[in-house]
Amino acid sequence: TPDTGSGAPVFGMSPEWLLADGTPIADAMVLSHPEQLVRLRAACPSAAPTAVLGGDPCFDRMLAARPHRDRFRRVLGVRRGQRLLVLNSTWNPESLFGDGGAEDLLPSLLPRLTGELPADEYRLAAVLHPNIWHGHGPGQIRAWLHRARRGGLALLDPLEGWRQALLAADAVIGDHGSVSYYAAALGVPVLLGAAPLSGLDPRSPVAEFVRTAPRLDPRAPLRRQVESLLDGHRPLPGPAALTTSAPGESAALLRKVFYRLIGIPEPPWPALLDPLPLPPYDPPLRTAPLRVLTRLPRAGEVALRRFAEPVHEPAGEPPGEGSAGDVAAHLAVHEDTADPGAAASADVIFRYGDAADPRLGPPANWCAEVLARWPHCALAAYVTGPGDCTVRTRAGDLLRLTAAPSAADPAAGASALHAALAGGTAPAELVADGLTVRTGSTAHHFTVTPLG
């Protein structure tokens, strides 16, 4: 029996996977590429006569959905200038998630990412293999990842949402599982946080990918590694070429196999795959305290970086040109934070909701209630839409911030407004000229309108 070189059988290709009493289990073993047939003949010759080339329907569905990338990004609330970073783990003790032990990388890595990557420059999502959910239970998974979710992590449906997330992604942190390989086949930069070769055929494309893809150093600063991955990315040729030898043809190839096996003619209409559905809207909800660093490069402009519950003081100053001045810091907290102490010391308190929500009352009234309840708070902000926000200052100014729906989070605009006012800008100046909020290299213009 061919093995991996360590005595372990090749996963999916060895006789113990394919034969029962020396006879092939399957009438047809579907392969996606001829190179798999070469390895099958070497690993399990008895099963080779059952092999058929059927393409890859999963990959074909992703290829067909590529034109909808922008929609899938909007599903996750990815805004202009943001990068979507998808983390994924397969089901294996050596995977990125591991076996649930204290030394597993992913549970400890996620809160670091939400604390080290600026919230308005990165959107984070995680895809865990279905067996991780079933093996540990949904409650345990959510408990392990609770802190990261409070920091803005989206925990995606492992069956229906991961393909759309890969199409929307700017980068992936993963392991030796198929999701990472699919990402590389789509041309997405991949950083491997776990890269075991045990159980993989050393001649397989997946093993070659694991040997050559960039590695994550969990001890080094994370933002620098992600930025280097993105800036230096060169698509690996292997995954794109070897995932399937018949891109877009799997439906026709597989239907031909199925009808041959059941012994009836194929129908005359085309064989088609279901298109990938548009998942439900899932914007980030950050209820962890946000450390906000601001700089005032020029009049009417605020450069800003928000970090969700960082363990250490965030590295890197907000970008800005001109007479930048000093970096200021404040604390912004969602009203539903789990830490009442954070709300008591927050400079900005915000929430998201419908302007007509009867539970909260009109946005202006909610803002007044927050300022009355929390005497340290300098500004309350009620975000009523992707580009709309009502704010009230401690001085009594009631203002509305509006921007394009794809612009920066209006809660970030509220923090920028607080920084501009604290820096000496008069509300009348912002009403006249508007407010420019800079997140990373992207500038967002907010109109400031007086209310009441």
Tab-separated table of C-alpha atoms in Angstrom:
chain	number	residue	atom	x	y	z
A	1	THR	CA	0.000	0.000	0.000
A	2	PRO	CA	1.537	3.371	-0.947
A	3	ASP	CA	1.791	5.721	1.993
A	4	THR	CA	2.917	9.192	2.947
A	5	GLY	CA	6.421	8.128	3.828
A	6	SER	CA	5.589	7.834	7.530
A	7	GLY	CA	3.682	4.549	7.311
A	8	ALA	CA	0.262	6.200	7.268
A	9	PRO	CA	-2.070	5.354	4.355
A	10	VAL	CA	-2.962	8.053	1.847
A	11	PHE	CA	-6.292	9.602	2.780
A	12	GLY	CA	-9.016	8.658	0.274
A	13	MET	CA	-6.711	6.759	-2.085
A	14	SER	CA	-5.673	3.644	-0.166
A	15	PRO	CA	-7.387	0.218	-0.302
A	16	GLU	CA	-8.859	0.625	3.200
A	17	TRP	CA	-10.843	3.572	1.867
A	18	LEU	CA	-11.881	2.102	-1.476
A	19	LEU	CA	-12.187	-1.690	-1.204
A	20	ALA	CA	-14.310	-4.192	0.686
A	21	ASP	CA	-12.941	-7.749	0.614
A	22	GLY	CA	-10.757	-6.703	-2.299
A	23	THR	CA	-13.662	-5.380	-4.375
A	24	PRO	CA	-14.267	-1.669	-5.121
A	25	ILE	CA	-17.001	-0.243	-2.934
A	26	ALA	CA	-18.185	2.221	-5.579
A	27	ASP	CA	-19.484	1.562	-9.076
A	28	ALA	CA	-17.975	4.876	-10.149
A	29	MET	CA	-15.261	6.848	-8.400
A	30	VAL	CA	-15.474	10.447	-9.556
A	31	LEU	CA	-12.188	12.307	-10.056
A	32	SER	CA	-11.815	15.942	-10.964
A	33	HIS	CA	-8.451	15.773	-12.745
A	34	PRO	CA	-6.393	13.114	-14.601
A	35	GLU	CA	-3.480	13.520	-12.186
A	36	GLN	CA	-5.702	11.865	-9.548
A	37	LEU	CA	-6.096	8.830	-11.797
A	38	VAL	CA	-2.322	8.450	-12.016
A	39	ARG	CA	-2.074	8.421	-8.233
A	40	LEU	CA	-5.089	6.127	-7.874
A	41	ARG	CA	-3.495	3.525	-10.157
A	42	ALA	CA	-0.379	3.595	-7.989
A	43	ALA	CA	-2.200	3.575	-4.643
A	44	CYS	CA	-5.094	1.198	-5.350
A	45	PRO	CA	-4.962	-0.448	-8.803
A	46	SER	CA	-8.100	-2.506	-8.123
A	47	ALA	CA	-10.221	0.659	-7.894
A	48	ALA	CA	-8.794	2.337	-10.988
A	49	PRO	CA	-11.279	0.752	-13.479
A	50	THR	CA	-14.147	2.473	-11.638
A	51	ALA	CA	-12.654	5.950	-12.053
A	52	VAL	CA	-14.449	8.570	-14.155
A	53	LEU	CA	-13.570	12.200	-14.779
A	54	GLY	CA	-16.484	14.316	-13.595
A	55	GLY	CA	-15.051	17.741	-12.920
A	56	ASP	CA	-15.766	19.593	-9.673
A	57	PRO	CA	-19.339	20.850	-9.182
A	58	CYS	CA	-18.422	22.769	-6.021
A	59	PHE	CA	-15.712	24.699	-7.840
A	60	ASP	CA	-17.925	25.177	-10.892
A	61	ARG	CA	-20.578	26.844	-8.743
A	62	MET	CA	-17.957	29.238	-7.412
A	63	LEU	CA	-16.655	30.024	-10.891
A	64	ALA	CA	-20.192	30.762	-12.088
A	65	ALA	CA	-20.805	33.077	-9.111
A	66	ARG	CA	-17.646	35.161	-9.548
A	67	PRO	CA	-19.562	38.097	-11.112
A	68	HIS	CA	-21.433	38.460	-7.795
A	69	ARG	CA	-18.311	39.091	-5.699
A	70	ASP	CA	-19.389	42.626	-4.790
A	71	ARG	CA	-22.771	41.363	-3.623
A	72	PHE	CA	-21.152	38.744	-1.407
A	73	ARG	CA	-18.930	41.441	0.074
A	74	ARG	CA	-21.970	43.597	0.821
A	75	VAL	CA	-23.586	40.588	2.523
A	76	LEU	CA	-20.794	40.705	5.117
A	77	GLY	CA	-20.874	44.485	5.412
A	78	VAL	CA	-17.479	44.959	3.752
A	79	ARG	CA	-17.056	48.678	3.093
A	80	ARG	CA	-14.992	50.684	0.645
A	81	GLY	CA	-11.312	50.351	1.476
A	82	GLN	CA	-11.840	47.307	3.714
A	83	ARG	CA	-10.207	43.939	3.193
A	84	LEU	CA	-12.079	40.756	3.999
A	85	LEU	CA	-9.956	38.173	5.813
A	86	VAL	CA	-11.491	34.690	5.985
A	87	LEU	CA	-10.166	32.149	8.475
A	88	ASN	CA	-10.936	28.484	7.997
A	89	SER	CA	-10.172	25.187	9.651
A	90	THR	CA	-10.693	21.598	8.601
A	91	TRP	CA	-11.540	18.739	10.985
A	92	ASN	CA	-8.279	17.287	12.267
A	93	PRO	CA	-6.257	17.431	15.513
A	94	GLU	CA	-3.487	19.112	13.512
A	95	SER	CA	-5.780	21.640	11.816
A	96	LEU	CA	-5.951	25.364	12.534
A	97	PHE	CA	-8.709	24.796	15.092
A	98	GLY	CA	-7.166	21.588	16.437
A	99	ASP	CA	-9.008	19.276	18.807
A	100	GLY	CA	-10.357	21.795	21.296
A	101	GLY	CA	-7.282	21.834	23.507
A	102	ALA	CA	-5.725	24.837	25.212
A	103	GLU	CA	-2.899	24.994	22.665
A	104	ASP	CA	-5.137	25.251	19.590
A	105	LEU	CA	-4.155	28.177	17.413
A	106	LEU	CA	-7.409	29.499	15.986
A	107	PRO	CA	-9.323	30.260	19.229
A	108	SER	CA	-6.348	32.242	20.533
A	109	LEU	CA	-5.581	33.803	17.148
A	110	LEU	CA	-9.037	35.281	16.509
A	111	PRO	CA	-9.168	37.803	19.378
A	112	ARG	CA	-5.632	38.870	18.498
A	113	LEU	CA	-6.738	39.562	14.938
A	114	THR	CA	-9.736	41.630	16.040
A	115	GLY	CA	-7.463	43.482	18.464
A	116	GLU	CA	-4.520	44.053	16.089
A	117	LEU	CA	-6.241	44.711	12.749
A	118	PRO	CA	-7.969	48.110	12.447
A	119	ALA	CA	-11.716	47.492	12.445
A	120	ASP	CA	-12.408	49.865	9.558
A	121	GLU	CA	-9.651	48.437	7.363
A	122	TYR	CA	-10.372	44.724	7.888
A	123	ARG	CA	-13.498	42.590	8.117
A	124	LEU	CA	-13.050	39.143	9.669
A	125	ALA	CA	-15.020	35.963	9.047
A	126	ALA	CA	-14.454	32.349	10.098
A	127	VAL	CA	-15.477	29.076	8.444
A	128	LEU	CA	-15.210	25.899	10.528
A	129	HIS	CA	-15.647	22.399	9.112
A	130	PRO	CA	-19.134	20.976	9.869
A	131	ASN	CA	-17.578	18.179	11.930
A	132	ILE	CA	-16.074	20.787	14.280
A	133	TRP	CA	-19.580	22.071	14.964
A	134	HIS	CA	-20.991	18.564	15.430
A	135	GLY	CA	-18.017	17.256	17.364
A	136	HIS	CA	-17.902	19.996	19.991
A	137	GLY	CA	-21.452	21.357	19.712
A	138	PRO	CA	-22.618	24.814	18.575
A	139	GLY	CA	-22.753	26.146	22.135
A	140	GLN	CA	-19.138	25.230	22.837
A	141	ILE	CA	-17.948	26.687	19.517
A	142	ARG	CA	-19.708	29.983	20.180
A	143	ALA	CA	-18.339	30.067	23.736
A	144	TRP	CA	-14.767	29.537	22.521
A	145	LEU	CA	-15.134	32.293	19.914
A	146	HIS	CA	-17.270	34.658	21.985
A	147	ARG	CA	-14.618	37.300	22.489
A	148	ALA	CA	-13.720	37.402	18.804
A	149	ARG	CA	-17.388	37.666	17.845
A	150	ARG	CA	-17.792	40.647	20.194
A	151	GLY	CA	-14.837	42.136	18.333
A	152	GLY	CA	-16.684	41.861	15.017
A	153	LEU	CA	-15.946	38.339	13.745
A	154	ALA	CA	-18.605	36.772	11.504
A	155	LEU	CA	-19.042	33.055	12.187
A	156	LEU	CA	-20.287	31.655	8.872
A	157	ASP	CA	-22.606	28.781	8.056
A	158	PRO	CA	-20.266	25.851	7.307
A	159	LEU	CA	-22.591	24.400	4.661
A	160	GLU	CA	-24.089	27.350	2.802
A	161	GLY	CA	-21.921	30.414	3.350
A	162	TRP	CA	-18.285	29.468	2.869
A	163	ARG	CA	-18.169	29.493	-0.948
A	164	GLN	CA	-19.581	33.012	-1.117
A	165	ALA	CA	-17.092	34.120	1.551
A	166	LEU	CA	-14.167	32.769	-0.491
A	167	LEU	CA	-15.370	34.681	-3.551
A	168	ALA	CA	-15.617	37.838	-1.446
A	169	ALA	CA	-12.288	37.362	0.354
A	170	ASP	CA	-9.139	39.417	-0.061
A	171	ALA	CA	-7.076	36.873	1.881
A	172	VAL	CA	-7.453	33.567	3.725
A	173	ILE	CA	-5.739	32.160	6.801
A	174	GLY	CA	-6.196	28.417	6.842
A	175	ASP	CA	-4.669	24.970	6.891
A	176	HIS	CA	-4.355	21.874	4.697
A	177	GLY	CA	-8.118	21.519	4.192
A	178	SER	CA	-10.016	21.870	0.932
A	179	VAL	CA	-11.292	25.388	1.687
A	180	SER	CA	-7.745	26.759	1.668
A	181	TYR	CA	-6.991	24.907	-1.564
A	182	TYR	CA	-10.158	26.228	-3.217
A	183	ALA	CA	-9.167	29.743	-2.139
A	184	ALA	CA	-5.763	29.340	-3.772
A	185	ALA	CA	-7.435	27.962	-6.910
A	186	LEU	CA	-9.538	31.138	-7.059
A	187	GLY	CA	-6.359	33.234	-6.841
A	188	VAL	CA	-6.945	34.410	-3.261
A	189	PRO	CA	-3.791	34.882	-1.135
A	190	VAL	CA	-3.528	32.122	1.481
A	191	LEU	CA	-1.488	32.139	4.687
A	192	LEU	CA	-1.200	28.731	6.365
A	193	GLY	CA	-1.539	28.745	10.131
A	194	ALA	CA	-1.304	24.955	10.255
A	195	ALA	CA	0.397	22.845	7.604
A	196	PRO	CA	0.661	19.162	8.522
A	197	LEU	CA	1.709	16.786	5.744
A	198	SER	CA	0.718	13.573	7.536
A	199	GLY	CA	-2.085	11.770	5.746
A	200	LEU	CA	-1.433	13.588	2.465
A	201	ASP	CA	-0.026	11.861	-0.582
A	202	PRO	CA	3.369	13.583	-0.971
A	203	ARG	CA	2.832	13.606	-4.763
A	204	SER	CA	-0.585	15.281	-4.534
A	205	PRO	CA	-1.288	18.920	-5.464
A	206	VAL	CA	-2.552	19.566	-1.937
A	207	ALA	CA	0.752	18.385	-0.439
A	208	GLU	CA	2.663	20.602	-2.857
A	209	PHE	CA	0.451	23.521	-1.882
A	210	VAL	CA	1.063	22.903	1.828
A	211	ARG	CA	4.824	22.756	1.222
A	212	THR	CA	4.978	26.005	-0.770
A	213	ALA	CA	2.274	28.358	0.560
A	214	PRO	CA	3.329	31.179	2.933
A	215	ARG	CA	3.292	30.406	6.664
A	216	LEU	CA	1.779	32.364	9.532
A	217	ASP	CA	4.071	33.063	12.489
A	218	PRO	CA	1.721	33.210	15.505
A	219	ARG	CA	4.395	34.897	17.616
A	220	ALA	CA	4.921	37.843	15.254
A	221	PRO	CA	2.679	40.906	14.782
A	222	LEU	CA	-0.294	39.830	12.699
A	223	ARG	CA	-1.083	42.975	10.723
A	224	ARG	CA	2.397	43.121	9.226
A	225	GLN	CA	2.094	39.486	8.065
A	226	VAL	CA	-1.329	40.022	6.505
A	227	GLU	CA	-0.187	43.184	4.729
A	228	SER	CA	2.936	41.422	3.424
A	229	LEU	CA	0.796	38.556	2.148
A	230	LEU	CA	-1.481	40.941	0.271
A	231	ASP	CA	1.272	43.177	-1.082
A	232	GLY	CA	3.497	40.330	-2.269
A	233	HIS	CA	0.854	37.934	-3.548
A	234	ARG	CA	1.563	35.920	-6.671
A	235	PRO	CA	-1.108	33.279	-7.441
A	236	LEU	CA	0.166	29.715	-7.213
A	237	PRO	CA	-0.315	27.985	-10.600
A	238	GLY	CA	-0.923	24.505	-9.213
A	239	PRO	CA	-4.294	24.910	-7.476
A	240	ALA	CA	-5.896	26.786	-10.384
A	241	ALA	CA	-4.715	24.196	-12.925
A	242	LEU	CA	-5.239	21.009	-10.923
A	243	THR	CA	-8.538	21.560	-9.101
A	244	THR	CA	-10.454	20.453	-12.195
A	245	SER	CA	-9.593	19.526	-15.754
A	246	ALA	CA	-13.101	20.442	-16.932
A	247	PRO	CA	-14.087	23.814	-15.470
A	248	GLY	CA	-17.776	24.550	-15.966
A	249	GLU	CA	-18.526	21.047	-17.291
A	250	SER	CA	-19.178	19.001	-14.143
A	251	ALA	CA	-22.976	19.029	-14.407
A	252	ALA	CA	-22.936	17.504	-17.885
A	253	LEU	CA	-20.182	15.009	-17.061
A	254	LEU	CA	-21.769	13.814	-13.833
A	255	ARG	CA	-25.265	13.510	-15.294
A	256	LYS	CA	-23.869	11.320	-18.045
A	257	VAL	CA	-22.309	9.033	-15.416
A	258	PHE	CA	-25.457	8.861	-13.303
A	259	TYR	CA	-27.775	8.009	-16.194
A	260	ARG	CA	-25.345	5.399	-17.472
A	261	LEU	CA	-25.323	3.735	-14.058
A	262	ILE	CA	-29.110	3.585	-13.790
A	263	GLY	CA	-29.400	2.483	-17.409
A	264	ILE	CA	-31.746	5.057	-18.943
A	265	PRO	CA	-31.179	7.783	-21.541
A	266	GLU	CA	-30.300	11.320	-20.466
A	267	PRO	CA	-33.029	13.962	-20.815
A	268	PRO	CA	-32.667	16.402	-23.715
A	269	TRP	CA	-32.378	19.577	-21.649
A	270	PRO	CA	-29.029	20.942	-20.406
A	271	ALA	CA	-27.518	19.709	-17.146
A	272	LEU	CA	-27.309	22.633	-14.739
A	273	LEU	CA	-26.052	23.320	-11.235
A	274	ASP	CA	-27.945	25.410	-8.709
A	275	PRO	CA	-26.404	28.892	-8.480
A	276	LEU	CA	-24.918	29.964	-5.176
A	277	PRO	CA	-27.622	31.759	-3.176
A	278	LEU	CA	-27.219	35.244	-1.774
A	279	PRO	CA	-26.776	34.736	1.991
A	280	PRO	CA	-28.602	36.860	4.576
A	281	TYR	CA	-27.142	40.277	5.380
A	282	ASP	CA	-24.569	39.846	8.143
A	283	PRO	CA	-22.819	43.151	8.938
A	284	PRO	CA	-20.318	43.361	11.799
A	285	LEU	CA	-21.599	44.028	15.297
A	286	ARG	CA	-18.754	45.094	17.564
A	287	THR	CA	-19.856	45.142	21.190
A	288	ALA	CA	-16.295	44.916	22.531
A	289	PRO	CA	-14.824	48.265	23.682
A	290	LEU	CA	-13.056	50.037	20.829
A	291	ARG	CA	-9.747	51.819	21.334
A	292	VAL	CA	-9.896	54.692	18.837
A	293	LEU	CA	-6.731	56.475	17.678
A	294	THR	CA	-7.225	59.723	15.775
A	295	ARG	CA	-5.137	62.361	14.075
A	296	LEU	CA	-6.209	65.690	12.575
A	297	PRO	CA	-4.168	66.099	9.362
A	298	ARG	CA	-5.988	69.272	8.318
A	299	ALA	CA	-9.161	71.209	8.975
A	300	GLY	CA	-12.260	69.097	8.515
A	301	GLU	CA	-10.334	65.819	8.212
A	302	VAL	CA	-9.805	63.064	10.767
A	303	ALA	CA	-7.574	60.008	10.258
A	304	LEU	CA	-8.871	57.198	12.422
A	305	ARG	CA	-8.138	53.643	13.481
A	306	ARG	CA	-10.405	51.607	15.764
A	307	PHE	CA	-9.237	48.424	17.509
A	308	ALA	CA	-11.574	45.979	19.242
A	309	GLU	CA	-10.490	45.244	22.808
A	310	PRO	CA	-6.741	45.225	22.114
A	311	VAL	CA	-4.553	43.437	24.645
A	312	HIS	CA	-1.743	45.945	24.084
A	313	GLU	CA	-1.696	49.522	22.852
A	314	PRO	CA	-2.200	49.215	19.077
A	315	ALA	CA	0.866	49.677	16.918
A	316	GLY	CA	0.805	52.205	14.105
A	317	GLU	CA	-0.595	55.704	14.007
A	318	PRO	CA	-3.592	56.770	11.955
A	319	PRO	CA	-2.444	57.766	8.455
A	320	GLY	CA	-2.499	61.413	7.499
A	321	GLU	CA	-0.564	64.008	5.576
A	322	GLY	CA	0.069	67.649	6.179
A	323	SER	CA	0.310	69.180	9.650
A	324	ALA	CA	-0.722	65.968	11.316
A	325	GLY	CA	-0.335	66.993	14.964
A	326	ASP	CA	-0.505	64.575	17.851
A	327	VAL	CA	-2.367	61.311	18.015
A	328	ALA	CA	-5.326	61.379	20.376
A	329	ALA	CA	-7.173	58.397	21.782
A	330	HIS	CA	-10.650	57.776	23.066
A	331	LEU	CA	-12.917	54.879	23.993
A	332	ALA	CA	-16.008	54.060	21.919
A	333	VAL	CA	-18.441	51.460	23.214
A	334	HIS	CA	-21.600	49.843	21.898
A	335	GLU	CA	-24.512	50.325	24.286
A	336	ASP	CA	-24.920	46.545	24.533
A	337	THR	CA	-21.359	45.937	25.684
A	338	ALA	CA	-20.942	43.127	28.177
A	339	ASP	CA	-18.732	45.410	30.302
A	340	PRO	CA	-20.665	48.137	32.152
A	341	GLY	CA	-17.374	49.584	33.341
A	342	ALA	CA	-16.396	50.258	29.746
A	343	ALA	CA	-19.655	52.122	29.143
A	344	ALA	CA	-19.095	54.200	32.274
A	345	SER	CA	-15.719	55.408	30.981
A	346	ALA	CA	-16.605	55.649	27.276
A	347	ASP	CA	-16.216	58.929	25.416
A	348	VAL	CA	-18.545	57.764	22.628
A	349	ILE	CA	-21.481	55.389	23.070
A	350	PHE	CA	-23.235	54.093	19.973
A	351	ARG	CA	-25.725	51.535	18.771
A	352	TYR	CA	-27.327	50.335	15.531
A	353	GLY	CA	-31.051	50.217	14.944
A	354	ASP	CA	-34.099	51.264	12.974
A	355	ALA	CA	-35.030	54.909	13.387
A	356	ALA	CA	-38.640	53.816	13.929
A	357	ASP	CA	-37.883	51.064	16.483
A	358	PRO	CA	-40.507	51.664	19.211
A	359	ARG	CA	-38.366	49.906	21.808
A	360	LEU	CA	-35.697	52.588	21.631
A	361	GLY	CA	-37.705	55.651	20.724
A	362	PRO	CA	-36.602	58.309	18.237
A	363	PRO	CA	-32.813	58.477	17.741
A	364	ALA	CA	-32.593	61.986	19.199
A	365	ASN	CA	-34.339	60.835	22.376
A	366	TRP	CA	-32.123	57.762	22.666
A	367	CYS	CA	-29.039	59.979	22.405
A	368	ALA	CA	-30.353	62.237	25.165
A	369	GLU	CA	-31.071	59.248	27.406
A	370	VAL	CA	-27.548	57.903	26.938
A	371	LEU	CA	-25.930	61.234	27.793
A	372	ALA	CA	-28.124	61.517	30.895
A	373	ARG	CA	-27.268	57.998	32.045
A	374	TRP	CA	-23.509	58.132	31.401
A	375	PRO	CA	-22.054	61.465	32.580
A	376	HIS	CA	-18.570	60.709	31.197
A	377	CYS	CA	-19.903	60.229	27.667
A	378	ALA	CA	-19.181	63.178	25.364
A	379	LEU	CA	-21.145	62.019	22.322
A	380	ALA	CA	-23.959	59.519	21.710
A	381	ALA	CA	-24.516	58.085	18.236
A	382	TYR	CA	-27.502	56.130	16.900
A	383	VAL	CA	-26.660	54.477	13.561
A	384	THR	CA	-29.880	54.155	11.563
A	385	GLY	CA	-28.537	52.834	8.244
A	386	PRO	CA	-25.383	51.882	6.345
A	387	GLY	CA	-24.605	55.577	5.790
A	388	ASP	CA	-26.704	57.405	8.401
A	389	CYS	CA	-26.165	58.359	12.006
A	390	THR	CA	-27.814	60.723	14.502
A	391	VAL	CA	-25.495	62.166	17.151
A	392	ARG	CA	-25.913	64.408	20.168
A	393	THR	CA	-22.967	66.039	21.923
A	394	ARG	CA	-22.590	66.860	25.587
A	395	ALA	CA	-22.763	70.527	24.563
A	396	GLY	CA	-26.255	69.950	23.173
A	397	ASP	CA	-25.598	69.862	19.428
A	398	LEU	CA	-27.930	67.473	17.598
A	399	LEU	CA	-26.472	66.482	14.229
A	400	ARG	CA	-26.965	63.981	11.453
A	401	LEU	CA	-24.027	62.348	9.656
A	402	THR	CA	-24.663	60.954	6.186
A	403	ALA	CA	-22.355	59.253	3.701
A	404	ALA	CA	-22.527	56.753	0.873
A	405	PRO	CA	-23.686	53.298	2.090
A	406	SER	CA	-20.292	51.855	1.128
A	407	ALA	CA	-18.356	54.490	3.070
A	408	ALA	CA	-16.902	53.966	6.524
A	409	ASP	CA	-19.141	52.750	9.345
A	410	PRO	CA	-21.180	55.720	10.595
A	411	ALA	CA	-20.075	54.780	14.125
A	412	ALA	CA	-16.516	55.489	12.957
A	413	GLY	CA	-17.816	58.793	11.574
A	414	ALA	CA	-19.228	59.578	15.021
A	415	SER	CA	-15.833	58.912	16.616
A	416	ALA	CA	-14.201	61.125	13.991
A	417	LEU	CA	-16.728	63.868	14.755
A	418	HIS	CA	-15.896	63.601	18.458
A	419	ALA	CA	-12.181	63.897	17.668
A	420	ALA	CA	-12.736	66.927	15.435
A	421	LEU	CA	-14.822	68.707	18.086
A	422	ALA	CA	-12.325	67.829	20.822
A	423	GLY	CA	-9.566	69.225	18.589
A	424	GLY	CA	-11.252	72.618	18.453
A	425	THR	CA	-13.300	72.437	15.247
A	426	ALA	CA	-16.617	74.232	15.624
A	427	PRO	CA	-19.814	72.364	14.691
A	428	ALA	CA	-20.697	75.206	12.277
A	429	GLU	CA	-17.507	74.523	10.294
A	430	LEU	CA	-18.406	70.862	9.898
A	431	VAL	CA	-21.960	71.750	8.884
A	432	ALA	CA	-20.594	74.091	6.231
A	433	ASP	CA	-17.792	71.922	4.843
A	434	GLY	CA	-18.558	68.362	5.933
A	435	LEU	CA	-16.198	65.883	7.575
A	436	THR	CA	-13.606	63.724	5.840
A	437	VAL	CA	-12.823	60.471	7.640
A	438	ARG	CA	-9.688	58.635	6.571
A	439	THR	CA	-9.400	54.904	7.307
A	440	GLY	CA	-6.142	53.502	6.018
A	441	SER	CA	-5.598	54.927	2.540
A	442	THR	CA	-9.314	55.526	1.913
A	443	ALA	CA	-11.093	58.852	2.441
A	444	HIS	CA	-14.826	58.979	3.197
A	445	HIS	CA	-16.870	62.178	3.086
A	446	PHE	CA	-19.644	62.701	5.628
A	447	THR	CA	-22.206	65.475	5.341
A	448	VAL	CA	-23.052	67.062	8.699
A	449	THR	CA	-26.583	68.439	9.051
A	450	PRO	CA	-28.049	70.181	12.124
A	451	LEU	CA	-31.279	68.695	13.508
A	452	GLY	CA	-33.880	70.558	15.522
